[in-house]
Short mmCIF file of C-alpha atoms in Angstrom, two decimals:
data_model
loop_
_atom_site.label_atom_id
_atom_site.label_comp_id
_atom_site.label_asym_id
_atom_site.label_seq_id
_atom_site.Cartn_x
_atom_site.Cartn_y
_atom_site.Cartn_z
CA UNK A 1 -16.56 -12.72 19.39
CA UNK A 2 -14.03 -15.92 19.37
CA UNK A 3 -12.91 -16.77 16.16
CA UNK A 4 -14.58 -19.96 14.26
CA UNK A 5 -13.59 -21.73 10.94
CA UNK A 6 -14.25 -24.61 8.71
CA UNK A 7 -11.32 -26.47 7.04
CA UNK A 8 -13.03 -29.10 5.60
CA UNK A 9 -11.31 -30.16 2.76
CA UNK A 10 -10.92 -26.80 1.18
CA UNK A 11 -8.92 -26.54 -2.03
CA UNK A 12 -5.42 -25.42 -1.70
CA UNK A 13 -4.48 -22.86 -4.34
CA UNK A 14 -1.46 -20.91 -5.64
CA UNK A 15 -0.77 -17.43 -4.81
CA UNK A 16 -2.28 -14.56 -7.13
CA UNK A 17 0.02 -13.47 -9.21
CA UNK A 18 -0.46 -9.88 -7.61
CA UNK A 19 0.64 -11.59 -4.46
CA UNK A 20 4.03 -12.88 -5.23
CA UNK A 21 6.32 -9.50 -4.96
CA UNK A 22 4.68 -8.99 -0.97
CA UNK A 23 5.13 -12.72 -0.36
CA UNK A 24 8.89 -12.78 -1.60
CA UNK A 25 9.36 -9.83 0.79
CA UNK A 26 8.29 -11.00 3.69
CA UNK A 27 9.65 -14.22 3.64
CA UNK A 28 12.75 -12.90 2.87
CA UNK A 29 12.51 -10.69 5.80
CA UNK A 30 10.93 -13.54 8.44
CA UNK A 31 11.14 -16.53 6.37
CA UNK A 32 10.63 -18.96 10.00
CA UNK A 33 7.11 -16.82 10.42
CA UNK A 34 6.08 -14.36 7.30
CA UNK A 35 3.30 -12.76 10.31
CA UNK A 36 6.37 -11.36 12.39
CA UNK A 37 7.60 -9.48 9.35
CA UNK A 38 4.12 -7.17 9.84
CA UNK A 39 3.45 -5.79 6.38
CA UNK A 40 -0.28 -5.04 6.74
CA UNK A 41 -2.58 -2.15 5.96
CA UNK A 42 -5.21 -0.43 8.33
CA UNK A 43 -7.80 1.90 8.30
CA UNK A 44 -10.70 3.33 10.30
CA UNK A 45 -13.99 4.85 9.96
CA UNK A 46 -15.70 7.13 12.16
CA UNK A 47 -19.79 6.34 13.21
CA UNK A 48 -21.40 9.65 14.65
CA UNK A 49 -24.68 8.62 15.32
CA UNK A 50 -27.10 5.41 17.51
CA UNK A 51 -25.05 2.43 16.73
CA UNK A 52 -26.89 -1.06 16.72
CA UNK A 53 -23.72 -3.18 17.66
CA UNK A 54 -25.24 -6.49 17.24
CA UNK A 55 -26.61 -5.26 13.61
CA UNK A 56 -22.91 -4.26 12.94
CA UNK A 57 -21.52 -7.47 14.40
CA UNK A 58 -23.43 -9.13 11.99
CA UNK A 59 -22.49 -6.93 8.85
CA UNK A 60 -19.16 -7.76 9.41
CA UNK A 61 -19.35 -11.25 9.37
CA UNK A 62 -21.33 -11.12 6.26
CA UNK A 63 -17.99 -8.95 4.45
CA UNK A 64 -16.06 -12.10 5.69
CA UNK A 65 -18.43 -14.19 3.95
CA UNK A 66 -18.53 -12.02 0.63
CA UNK A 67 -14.88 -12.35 0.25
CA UNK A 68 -12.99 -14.93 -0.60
CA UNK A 69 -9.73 -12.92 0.40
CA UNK A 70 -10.93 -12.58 4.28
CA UNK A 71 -11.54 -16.44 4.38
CA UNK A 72 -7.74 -17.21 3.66
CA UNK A 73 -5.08 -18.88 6.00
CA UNK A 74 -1.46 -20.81 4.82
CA UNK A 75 -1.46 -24.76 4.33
CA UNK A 76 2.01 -24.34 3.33
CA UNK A 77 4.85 -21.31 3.80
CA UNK A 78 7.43 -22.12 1.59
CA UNK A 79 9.18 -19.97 -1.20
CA UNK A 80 6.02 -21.40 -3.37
CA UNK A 81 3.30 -21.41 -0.60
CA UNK A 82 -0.13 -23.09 -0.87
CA UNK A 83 -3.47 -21.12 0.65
CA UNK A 84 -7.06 -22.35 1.29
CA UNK A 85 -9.93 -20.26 1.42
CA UNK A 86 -12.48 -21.26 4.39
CA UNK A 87 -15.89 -21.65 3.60
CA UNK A 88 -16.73 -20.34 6.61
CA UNK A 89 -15.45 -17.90 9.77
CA UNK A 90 -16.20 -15.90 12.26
CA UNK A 91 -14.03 -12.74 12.15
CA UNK A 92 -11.61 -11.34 14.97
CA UNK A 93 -13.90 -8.48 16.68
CA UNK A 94 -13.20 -7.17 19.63
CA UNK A 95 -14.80 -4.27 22.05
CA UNK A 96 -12.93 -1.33 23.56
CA UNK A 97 -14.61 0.97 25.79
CA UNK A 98 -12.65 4.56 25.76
CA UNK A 99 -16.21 6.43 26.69
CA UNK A 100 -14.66 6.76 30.54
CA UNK A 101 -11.23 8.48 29.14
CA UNK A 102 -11.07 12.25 29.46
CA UNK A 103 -11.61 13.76 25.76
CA UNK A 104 -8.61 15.41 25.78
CA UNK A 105 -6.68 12.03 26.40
CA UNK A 106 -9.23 10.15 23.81
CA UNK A 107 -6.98 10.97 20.31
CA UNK A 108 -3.62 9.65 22.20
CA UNK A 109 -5.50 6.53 23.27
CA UNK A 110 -7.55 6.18 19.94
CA UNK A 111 -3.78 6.44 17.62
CA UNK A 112 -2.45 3.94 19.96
CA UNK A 113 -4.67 1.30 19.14
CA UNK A 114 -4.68 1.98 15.26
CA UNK A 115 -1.03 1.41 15.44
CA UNK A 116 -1.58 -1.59 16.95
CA UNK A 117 -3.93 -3.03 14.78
CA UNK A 118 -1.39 -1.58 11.77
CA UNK A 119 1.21 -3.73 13.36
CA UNK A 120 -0.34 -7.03 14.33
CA UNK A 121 1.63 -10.47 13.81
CA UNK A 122 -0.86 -13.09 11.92
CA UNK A 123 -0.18 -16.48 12.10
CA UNK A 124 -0.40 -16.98 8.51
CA UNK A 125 -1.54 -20.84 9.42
CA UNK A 126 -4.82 -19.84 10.59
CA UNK A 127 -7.68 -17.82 9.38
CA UNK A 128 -7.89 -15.09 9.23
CA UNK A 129 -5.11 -12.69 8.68
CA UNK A 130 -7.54 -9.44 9.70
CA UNK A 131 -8.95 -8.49 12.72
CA UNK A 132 -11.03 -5.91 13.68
CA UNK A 133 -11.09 -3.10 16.79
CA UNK A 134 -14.44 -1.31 17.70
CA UNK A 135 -13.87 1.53 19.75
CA UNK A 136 -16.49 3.43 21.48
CA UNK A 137 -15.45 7.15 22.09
CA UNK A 138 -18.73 8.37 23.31
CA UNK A 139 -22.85 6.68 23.70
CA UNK A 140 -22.74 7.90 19.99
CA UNK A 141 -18.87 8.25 18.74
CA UNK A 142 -17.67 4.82 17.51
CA UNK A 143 -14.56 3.90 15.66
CA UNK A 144 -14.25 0.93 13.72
CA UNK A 145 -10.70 -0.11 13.04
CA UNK A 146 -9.69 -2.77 10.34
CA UNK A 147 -6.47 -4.05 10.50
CA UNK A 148 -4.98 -6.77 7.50
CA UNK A 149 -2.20 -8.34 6.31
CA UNK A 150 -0.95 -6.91 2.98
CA UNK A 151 -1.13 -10.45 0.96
CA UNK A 152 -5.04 -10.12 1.76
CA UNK A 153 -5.97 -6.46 1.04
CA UNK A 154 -4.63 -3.58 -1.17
CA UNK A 155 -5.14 -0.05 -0.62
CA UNK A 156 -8.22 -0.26 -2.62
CA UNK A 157 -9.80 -2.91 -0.45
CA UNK A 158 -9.78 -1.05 2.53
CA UNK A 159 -12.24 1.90 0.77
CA UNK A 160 -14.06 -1.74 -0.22
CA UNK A 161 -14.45 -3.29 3.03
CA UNK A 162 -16.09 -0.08 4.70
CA UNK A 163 -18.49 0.45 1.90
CA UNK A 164 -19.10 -3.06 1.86
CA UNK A 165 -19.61 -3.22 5.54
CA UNK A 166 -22.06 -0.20 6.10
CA UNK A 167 -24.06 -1.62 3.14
CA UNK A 168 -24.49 -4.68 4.79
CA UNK A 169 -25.57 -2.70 8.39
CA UNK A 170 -28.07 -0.67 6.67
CA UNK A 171 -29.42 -4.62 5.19
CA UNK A 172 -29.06 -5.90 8.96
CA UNK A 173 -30.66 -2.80 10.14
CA UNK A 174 -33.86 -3.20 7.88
CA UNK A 175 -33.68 0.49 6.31
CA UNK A 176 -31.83 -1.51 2.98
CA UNK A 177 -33.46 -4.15 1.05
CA UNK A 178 -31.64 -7.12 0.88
CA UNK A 179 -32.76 -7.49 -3.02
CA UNK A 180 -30.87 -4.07 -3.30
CA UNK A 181 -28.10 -4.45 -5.88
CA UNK A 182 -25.26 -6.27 -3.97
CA UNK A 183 -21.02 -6.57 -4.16
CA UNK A 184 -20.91 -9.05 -7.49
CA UNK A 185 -19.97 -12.39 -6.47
CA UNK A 186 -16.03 -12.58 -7.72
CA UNK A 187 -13.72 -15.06 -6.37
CA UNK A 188 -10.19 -15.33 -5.76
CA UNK A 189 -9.44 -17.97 -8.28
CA UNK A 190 -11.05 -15.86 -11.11
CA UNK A 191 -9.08 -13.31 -10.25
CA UNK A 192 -6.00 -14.79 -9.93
CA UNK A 193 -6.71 -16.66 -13.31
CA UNK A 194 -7.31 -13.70 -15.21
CA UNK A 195 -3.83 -12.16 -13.96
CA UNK A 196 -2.43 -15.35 -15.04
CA UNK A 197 -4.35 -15.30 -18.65
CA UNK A 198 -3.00 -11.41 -18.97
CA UNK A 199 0.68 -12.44 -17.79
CA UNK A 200 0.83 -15.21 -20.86
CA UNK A 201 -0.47 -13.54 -23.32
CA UNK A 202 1.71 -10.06 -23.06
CA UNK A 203 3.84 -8.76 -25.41
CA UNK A 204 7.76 -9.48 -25.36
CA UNK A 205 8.98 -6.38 -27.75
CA UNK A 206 8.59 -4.38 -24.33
CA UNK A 207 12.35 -4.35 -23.04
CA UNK A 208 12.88 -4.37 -19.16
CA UNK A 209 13.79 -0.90 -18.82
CA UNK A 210 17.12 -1.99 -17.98
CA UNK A 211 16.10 -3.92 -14.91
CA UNK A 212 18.99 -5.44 -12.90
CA UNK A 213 19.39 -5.69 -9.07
CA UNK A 214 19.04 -2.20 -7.61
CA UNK A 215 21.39 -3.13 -4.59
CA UNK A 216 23.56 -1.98 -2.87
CA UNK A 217 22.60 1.98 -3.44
CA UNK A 218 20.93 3.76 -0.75
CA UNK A 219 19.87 7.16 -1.92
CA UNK A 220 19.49 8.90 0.89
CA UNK A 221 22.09 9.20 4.46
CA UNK A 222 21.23 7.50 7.00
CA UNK A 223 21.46 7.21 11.19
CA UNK A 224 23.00 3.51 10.94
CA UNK A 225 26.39 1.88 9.25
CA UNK A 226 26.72 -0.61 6.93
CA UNK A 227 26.73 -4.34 8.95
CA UNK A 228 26.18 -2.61 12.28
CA UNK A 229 23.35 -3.96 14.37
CA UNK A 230 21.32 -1.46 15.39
CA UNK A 231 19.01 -1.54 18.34
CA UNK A 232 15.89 0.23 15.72
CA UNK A 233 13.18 -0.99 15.51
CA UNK A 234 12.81 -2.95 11.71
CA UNK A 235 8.93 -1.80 10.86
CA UNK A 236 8.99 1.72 12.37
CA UNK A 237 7.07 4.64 10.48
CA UNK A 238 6.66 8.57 10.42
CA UNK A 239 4.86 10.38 7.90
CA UNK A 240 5.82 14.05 7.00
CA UNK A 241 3.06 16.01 5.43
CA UNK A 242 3.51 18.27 2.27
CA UNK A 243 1.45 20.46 0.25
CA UNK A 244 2.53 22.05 -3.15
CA UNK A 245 2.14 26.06 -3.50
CA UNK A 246 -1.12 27.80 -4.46
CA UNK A 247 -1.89 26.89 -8.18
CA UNK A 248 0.42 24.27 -8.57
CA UNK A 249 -1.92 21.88 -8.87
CA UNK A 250 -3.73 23.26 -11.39
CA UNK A 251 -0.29 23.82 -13.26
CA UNK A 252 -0.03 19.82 -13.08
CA UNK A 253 -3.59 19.27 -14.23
CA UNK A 254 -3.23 21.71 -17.52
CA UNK A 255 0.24 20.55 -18.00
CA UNK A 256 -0.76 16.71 -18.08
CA UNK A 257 -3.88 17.92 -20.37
CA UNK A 258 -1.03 19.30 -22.73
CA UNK A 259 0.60 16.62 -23.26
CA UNK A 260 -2.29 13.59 -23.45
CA UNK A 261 -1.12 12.65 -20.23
CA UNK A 262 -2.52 12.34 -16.42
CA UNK A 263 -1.71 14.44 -13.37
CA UNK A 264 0.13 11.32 -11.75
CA UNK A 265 1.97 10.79 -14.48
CA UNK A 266 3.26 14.26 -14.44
CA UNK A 267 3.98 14.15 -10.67
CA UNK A 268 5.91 10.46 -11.31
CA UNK A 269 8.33 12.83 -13.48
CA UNK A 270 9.09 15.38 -11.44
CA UNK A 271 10.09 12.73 -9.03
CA UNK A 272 12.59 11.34 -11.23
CA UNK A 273 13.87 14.47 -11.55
CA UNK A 274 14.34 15.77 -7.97
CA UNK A 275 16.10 12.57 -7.77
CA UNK A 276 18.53 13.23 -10.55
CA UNK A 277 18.90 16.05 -9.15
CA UNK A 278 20.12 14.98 -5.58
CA UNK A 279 22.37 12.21 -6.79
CA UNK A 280 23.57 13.04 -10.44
CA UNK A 281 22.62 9.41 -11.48
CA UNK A 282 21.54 8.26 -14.47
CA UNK A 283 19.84 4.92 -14.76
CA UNK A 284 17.53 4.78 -11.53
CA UNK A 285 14.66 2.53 -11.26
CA UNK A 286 11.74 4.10 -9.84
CA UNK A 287 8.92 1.73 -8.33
CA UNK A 288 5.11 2.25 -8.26
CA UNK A 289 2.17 0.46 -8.19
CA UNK A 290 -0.81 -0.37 -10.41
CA UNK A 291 -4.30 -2.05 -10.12
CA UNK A 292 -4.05 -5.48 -11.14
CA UNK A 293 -7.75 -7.01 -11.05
CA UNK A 294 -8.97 -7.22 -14.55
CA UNK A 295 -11.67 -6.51 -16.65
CA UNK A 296 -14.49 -8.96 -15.40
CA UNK A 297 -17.41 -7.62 -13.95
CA UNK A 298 -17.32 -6.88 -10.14
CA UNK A 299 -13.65 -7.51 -9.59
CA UNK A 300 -13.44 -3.98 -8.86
CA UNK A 301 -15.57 -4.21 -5.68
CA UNK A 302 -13.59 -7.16 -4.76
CA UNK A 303 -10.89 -7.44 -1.71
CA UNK A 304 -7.55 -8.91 -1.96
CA UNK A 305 -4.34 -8.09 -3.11
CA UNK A 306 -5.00 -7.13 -6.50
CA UNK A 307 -1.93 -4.60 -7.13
CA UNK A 308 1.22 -5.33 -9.17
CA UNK A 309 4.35 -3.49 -8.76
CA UNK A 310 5.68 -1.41 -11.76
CA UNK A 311 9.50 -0.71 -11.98
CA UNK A 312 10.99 2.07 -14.49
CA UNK A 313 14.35 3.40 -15.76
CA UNK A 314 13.83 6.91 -14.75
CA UNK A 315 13.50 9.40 -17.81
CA UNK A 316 15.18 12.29 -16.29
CA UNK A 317 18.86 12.81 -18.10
CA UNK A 318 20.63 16.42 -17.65
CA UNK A 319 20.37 17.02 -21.50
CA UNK A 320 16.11 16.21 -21.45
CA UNK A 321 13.73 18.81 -21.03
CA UNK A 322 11.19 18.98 -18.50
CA UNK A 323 8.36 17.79 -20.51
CA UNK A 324 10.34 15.41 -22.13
CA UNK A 325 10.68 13.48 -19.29
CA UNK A 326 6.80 13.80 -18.51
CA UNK A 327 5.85 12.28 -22.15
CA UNK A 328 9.19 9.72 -21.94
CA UNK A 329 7.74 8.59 -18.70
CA UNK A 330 4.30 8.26 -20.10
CA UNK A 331 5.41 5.75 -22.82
CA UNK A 332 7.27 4.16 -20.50
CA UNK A 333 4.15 3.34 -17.99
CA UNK A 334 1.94 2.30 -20.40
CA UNK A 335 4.66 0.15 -21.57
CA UNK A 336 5.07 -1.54 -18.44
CA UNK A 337 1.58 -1.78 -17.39
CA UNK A 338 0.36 -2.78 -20.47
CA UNK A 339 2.57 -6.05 -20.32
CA UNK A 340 1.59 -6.78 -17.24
CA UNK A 341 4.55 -9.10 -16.00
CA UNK A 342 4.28 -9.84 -12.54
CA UNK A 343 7.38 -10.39 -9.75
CA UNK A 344 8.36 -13.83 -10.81
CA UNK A 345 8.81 -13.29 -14.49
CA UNK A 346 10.11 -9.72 -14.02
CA UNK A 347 13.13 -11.36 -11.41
CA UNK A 348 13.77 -14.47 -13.71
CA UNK A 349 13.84 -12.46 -16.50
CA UNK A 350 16.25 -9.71 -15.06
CA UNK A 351 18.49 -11.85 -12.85
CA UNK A 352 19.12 -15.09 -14.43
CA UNK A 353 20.44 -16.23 -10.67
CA UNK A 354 16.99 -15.57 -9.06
CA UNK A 355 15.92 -18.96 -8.20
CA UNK A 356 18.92 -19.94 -6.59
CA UNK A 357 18.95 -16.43 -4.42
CA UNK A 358 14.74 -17.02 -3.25
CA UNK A 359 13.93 -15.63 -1.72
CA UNK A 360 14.54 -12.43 -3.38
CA UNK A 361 12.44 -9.47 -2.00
CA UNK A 362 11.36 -6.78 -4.68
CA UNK A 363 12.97 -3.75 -2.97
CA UNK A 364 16.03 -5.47 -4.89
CA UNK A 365 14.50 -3.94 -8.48
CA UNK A 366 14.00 -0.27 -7.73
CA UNK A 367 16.44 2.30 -6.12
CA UNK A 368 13.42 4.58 -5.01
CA UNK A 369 9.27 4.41 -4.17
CA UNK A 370 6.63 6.43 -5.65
CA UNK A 371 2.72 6.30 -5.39
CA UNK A 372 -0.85 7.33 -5.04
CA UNK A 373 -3.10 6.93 -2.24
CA UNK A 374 -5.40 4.75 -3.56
CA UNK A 375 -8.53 5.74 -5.08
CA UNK A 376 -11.82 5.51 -2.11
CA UNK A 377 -14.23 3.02 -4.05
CA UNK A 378 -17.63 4.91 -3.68
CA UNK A 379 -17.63 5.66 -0.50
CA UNK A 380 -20.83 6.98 1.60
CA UNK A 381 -20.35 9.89 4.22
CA UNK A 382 -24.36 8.29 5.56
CA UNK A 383 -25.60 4.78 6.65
CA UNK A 384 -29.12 5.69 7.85
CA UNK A 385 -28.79 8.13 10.92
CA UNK A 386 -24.76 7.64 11.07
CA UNK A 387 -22.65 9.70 9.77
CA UNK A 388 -19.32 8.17 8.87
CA UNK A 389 -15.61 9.46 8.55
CA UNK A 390 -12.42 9.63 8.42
CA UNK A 391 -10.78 12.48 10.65
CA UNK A 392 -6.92 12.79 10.79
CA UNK A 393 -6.80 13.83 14.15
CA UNK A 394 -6.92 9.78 14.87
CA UNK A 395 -4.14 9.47 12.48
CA UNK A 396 -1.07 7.74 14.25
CA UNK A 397 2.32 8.71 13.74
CA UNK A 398 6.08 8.50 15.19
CA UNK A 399 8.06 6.06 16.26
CA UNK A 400 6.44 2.63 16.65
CA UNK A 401 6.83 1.73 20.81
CA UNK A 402 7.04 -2.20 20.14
CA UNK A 403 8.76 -4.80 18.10
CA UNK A 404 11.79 -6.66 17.31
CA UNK A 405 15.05 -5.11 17.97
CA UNK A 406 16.94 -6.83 15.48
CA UNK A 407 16.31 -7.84 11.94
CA UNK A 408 15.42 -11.62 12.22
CA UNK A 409 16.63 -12.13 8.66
CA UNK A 410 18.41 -10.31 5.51
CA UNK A 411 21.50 -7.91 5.86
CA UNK A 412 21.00 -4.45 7.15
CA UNK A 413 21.29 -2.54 4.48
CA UNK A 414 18.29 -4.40 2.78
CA UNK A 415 16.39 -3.20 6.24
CA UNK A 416 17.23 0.13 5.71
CA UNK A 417 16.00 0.23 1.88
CA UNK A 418 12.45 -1.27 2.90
CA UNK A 419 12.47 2.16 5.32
CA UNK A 420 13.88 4.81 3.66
CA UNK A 421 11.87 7.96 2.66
CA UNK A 422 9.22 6.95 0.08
CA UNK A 423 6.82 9.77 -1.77
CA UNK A 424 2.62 9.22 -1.82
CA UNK A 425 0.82 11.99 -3.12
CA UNK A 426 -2.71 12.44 -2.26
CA UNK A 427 -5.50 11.45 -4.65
CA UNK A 428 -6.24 15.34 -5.23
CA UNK A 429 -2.84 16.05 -6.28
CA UNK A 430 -2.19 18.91 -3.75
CA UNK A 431 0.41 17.05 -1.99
CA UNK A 432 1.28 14.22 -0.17
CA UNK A 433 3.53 12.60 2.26
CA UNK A 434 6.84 10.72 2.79
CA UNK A 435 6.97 7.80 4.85
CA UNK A 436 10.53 6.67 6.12
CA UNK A 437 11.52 4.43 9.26
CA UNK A 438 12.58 7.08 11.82
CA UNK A 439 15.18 4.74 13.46
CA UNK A 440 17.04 4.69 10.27
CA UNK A 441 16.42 8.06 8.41
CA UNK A 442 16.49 11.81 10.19
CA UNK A 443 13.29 14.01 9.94
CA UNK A 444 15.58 16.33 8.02
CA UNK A 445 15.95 14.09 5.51
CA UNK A 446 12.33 13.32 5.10
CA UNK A 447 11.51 17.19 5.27
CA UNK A 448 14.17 17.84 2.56
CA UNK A 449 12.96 15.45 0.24
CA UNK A 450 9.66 16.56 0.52
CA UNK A 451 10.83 20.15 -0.58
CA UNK A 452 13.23 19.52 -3.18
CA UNK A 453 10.14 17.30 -4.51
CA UNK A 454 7.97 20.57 -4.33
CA UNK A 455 10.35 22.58 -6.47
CA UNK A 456 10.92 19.82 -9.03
CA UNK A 457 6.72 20.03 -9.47
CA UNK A 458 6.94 23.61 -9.90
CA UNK A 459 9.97 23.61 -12.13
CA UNK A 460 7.90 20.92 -14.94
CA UNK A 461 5.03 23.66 -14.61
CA UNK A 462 6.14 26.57 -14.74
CA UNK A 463 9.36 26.09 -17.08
CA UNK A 464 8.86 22.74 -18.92
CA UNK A 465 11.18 23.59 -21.86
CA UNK A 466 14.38 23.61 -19.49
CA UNK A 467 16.68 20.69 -19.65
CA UNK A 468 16.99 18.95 -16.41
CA UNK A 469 20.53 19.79 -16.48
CA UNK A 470 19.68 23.23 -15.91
CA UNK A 471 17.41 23.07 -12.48
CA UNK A 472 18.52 23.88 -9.22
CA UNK A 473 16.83 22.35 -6.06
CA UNK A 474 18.52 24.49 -3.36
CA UNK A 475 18.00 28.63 -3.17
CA UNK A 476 20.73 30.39 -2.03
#
């Protein structure tokens, strides 16, 4: 399907303010082309079942013309860039036929081109800055793979896009009515006002949580040295896996119920305190991430970047007990989210040198990375006679085989930070992973992390009354 757009004197527009942290990152890191840097999200579905490929052709170009976030491309790529949406395009689609492919060799193949799509370079000039991969498997085994830049989708968009697009299949398909109660029609500009409306009218008397530039501490050893020029590659990723012990979970759910508080929450303290812990330091930032899209009706089912980073002093000190740190870190969250700065004001207001620096990526305001898996936004497991999923056994992981050898901008060091091990837990609160560029960190490291993070969970439920002073990580 070739690509086809109209530019006609579209309106050019500011960034969202839940877009400026990802766009200070990446042109930081490829300021010449913010595309090569290859921050993006992907995801895939599944389709067991007849699939009508022209009906589904069609369904996805009518996602691209539901959202104004699909329809964007770059008029201008400056620290302050300017971005039109399209009022019309044809999306990126192309075919691949893996039917002839022994089964066994299917999953290898399959992985391989979900990592590609996860690490596509967008020109950030021209719509649009997604493209999508169907993948037939078998007469009746399709994949659909969605690949995006992170300035146009969020975690939660991709769970948006595939409901939205197997809506829209079952409508091209005839077994939906088109009168059947459709995505609300929210644009990007409302959006992006209302974070702007939210931003101004916060609250000052919320202090910064003793914000200041997080650099130069790594937290965690790595394979590279200080100014050396590696030959790594700058985007690689591995995932280890991690699940907490049998009734753990539960622990976390009653213990958050204890103290007026939410499982995540509770999981967000014990990381601060595996990571006091592991370094003795006081005074770590600890960055996360939190829906930024408003109240208005429909913004919910909307795609775009819609998430604001959240950056707080860590709550675990030696002389704090264990639930302490949970209700301290509470009151701290709501704090932050319920101001609702976004990366601009948060930089200017915590480095007074930040708009001489620009650009000045974000991984410059935390020392560490924690987060959910975003939530999946009503998702159906049936469009008419498909069945659709998500299996892991397609799930990519390892070292990356292409891209650049050498950082094209920003010291080393600064590489290293935007790899190093980084906790997700899982939207069930069971477990989760850690990501980490394997050229950079060891699998050791990733694997220790993971269990020193597993005892720290089952130290806050099982003994939340002990100081923090008075855990130990490591048996004997």
């Amino acid at each position: 399907m070739q690509e086809e757009s109209v530019r006609s004197d579209a309106e050019l527009l500011p960034l969202a303010p839940s877009q400026e942290a990802i766009w200070e990152f990446i042109h930081y890191f490829s300021p010449g082309d913010p595309g090569a840097e290859r921050f993006n999200v992907c995801d895939f579905r599944l389709l067991e079942g007849q699939v009508h490929l022209p009906a589904l052709y069609d369904a996805i170009d009518d996602v691209a013309g539901r959202h104004d976030a699909l329809r964007i491309e770059f008029a201008e790529l400056g620290p302050d860039p300017l971005l039109r949406i399209l009022s019309d395009l044809r999306p990126m689609v192309s075919f691949v036929d893996l039917s002839d492919i022994a089964e066994e060799k299917q999953p290898e193949q399959v992985a391989r081109l979900i990592r590609e799509s996860s690490e596509q370079v967008f020109d950030f000039r021209k719509a649009p800055l997604w493209s999508i991969s169907l993948v037939r498997i078998a007469p009746e085994r399709h994949l659909v793979v969605a690949g995006f830049s992170h300035l146009v989708c969020d975690g939660r968009s991709l769970s948006v896009f595939f409901t939205d697009l197997m809506r829209s299949y079952r409508v091209r398909r005839g077994d939906l009515s088109p009168t059947a109660p459709a995505t609300p029609d929210v644009t990007f500009r409302e959006i992006a006002e209302l974070q702007r409306i939210a931003q101004d009218s916060a609250a000052e008397d919320c202090p910064t949580a003793g914000l200041g530039p997080a650099r130069p501490v790594l937290l965690f050893p790595t394979k590279a040295q200080r100014g050396e020029r590696s030959g790594a590659d700058m985007v690689a990723e591995a995932s280890y896996a991690f699940a907490f012990d049998d009734g753990i979970s539960t622990g976390v759910r009653r213990l958050a119920w204890q103290l007026r508080t939410t499982p995540f929450v509770v999981l967000l303290a014990a990381y601060q305190v595996c990571l006091r812990l592991r370094t003795g330091l006081d005074g770590l930032r600890i960055g996360t991430v939190t829906l930024a899209r408003g109240g208005m009706d429909g913004a919910a089912q909307t795609m775009g970047q819609f998430t604001t980073n959240v950056y707080l002093l860590s709550s675990a000190r030696a002389d704090v007990a264990l639930r302490d740190v949970v209700t301290e870190t509470h009151a701290r969250l709501k704090c932050e989210t319920t101001r609702g700065w976004h990366f601009k004001r948060i930089a200017r207001a915590v480095h007074p040198d930040f708009e001489k620096e620009r650009p000045w990526p974000f991984v410059h305001l935390f020392h560490s990375w924690f987060q959910a898996d975003p939530v999946k936004f009503q998702e159906d497991d049936r469009a008419g006679d498909l069945s659709i999923s998500r299996p892991d056994l397609y799930c990519p992981t390892g070292v990356t085989a292409d891209g650049p050898l050498l950082p094209p901008a920003g010291d080393l060091e600064l590489w290293m930070k935007r790899g190093a091990p980084s906790i997700s837990v899982n939207h069930a609160r069971t477990g989760g992973t850690v990501t980490y560029n394997p050229c950079f960190f060891e699998a050791h490291v990733a694997a220790g992390l993971a269990e020193d993070y597993r005892r720290a969970v089952r130290h806050i439920v099982e003994r939340p009354d002990l100081p923090v002073g008075r855990i130990r990580l490591h048996q004997d």
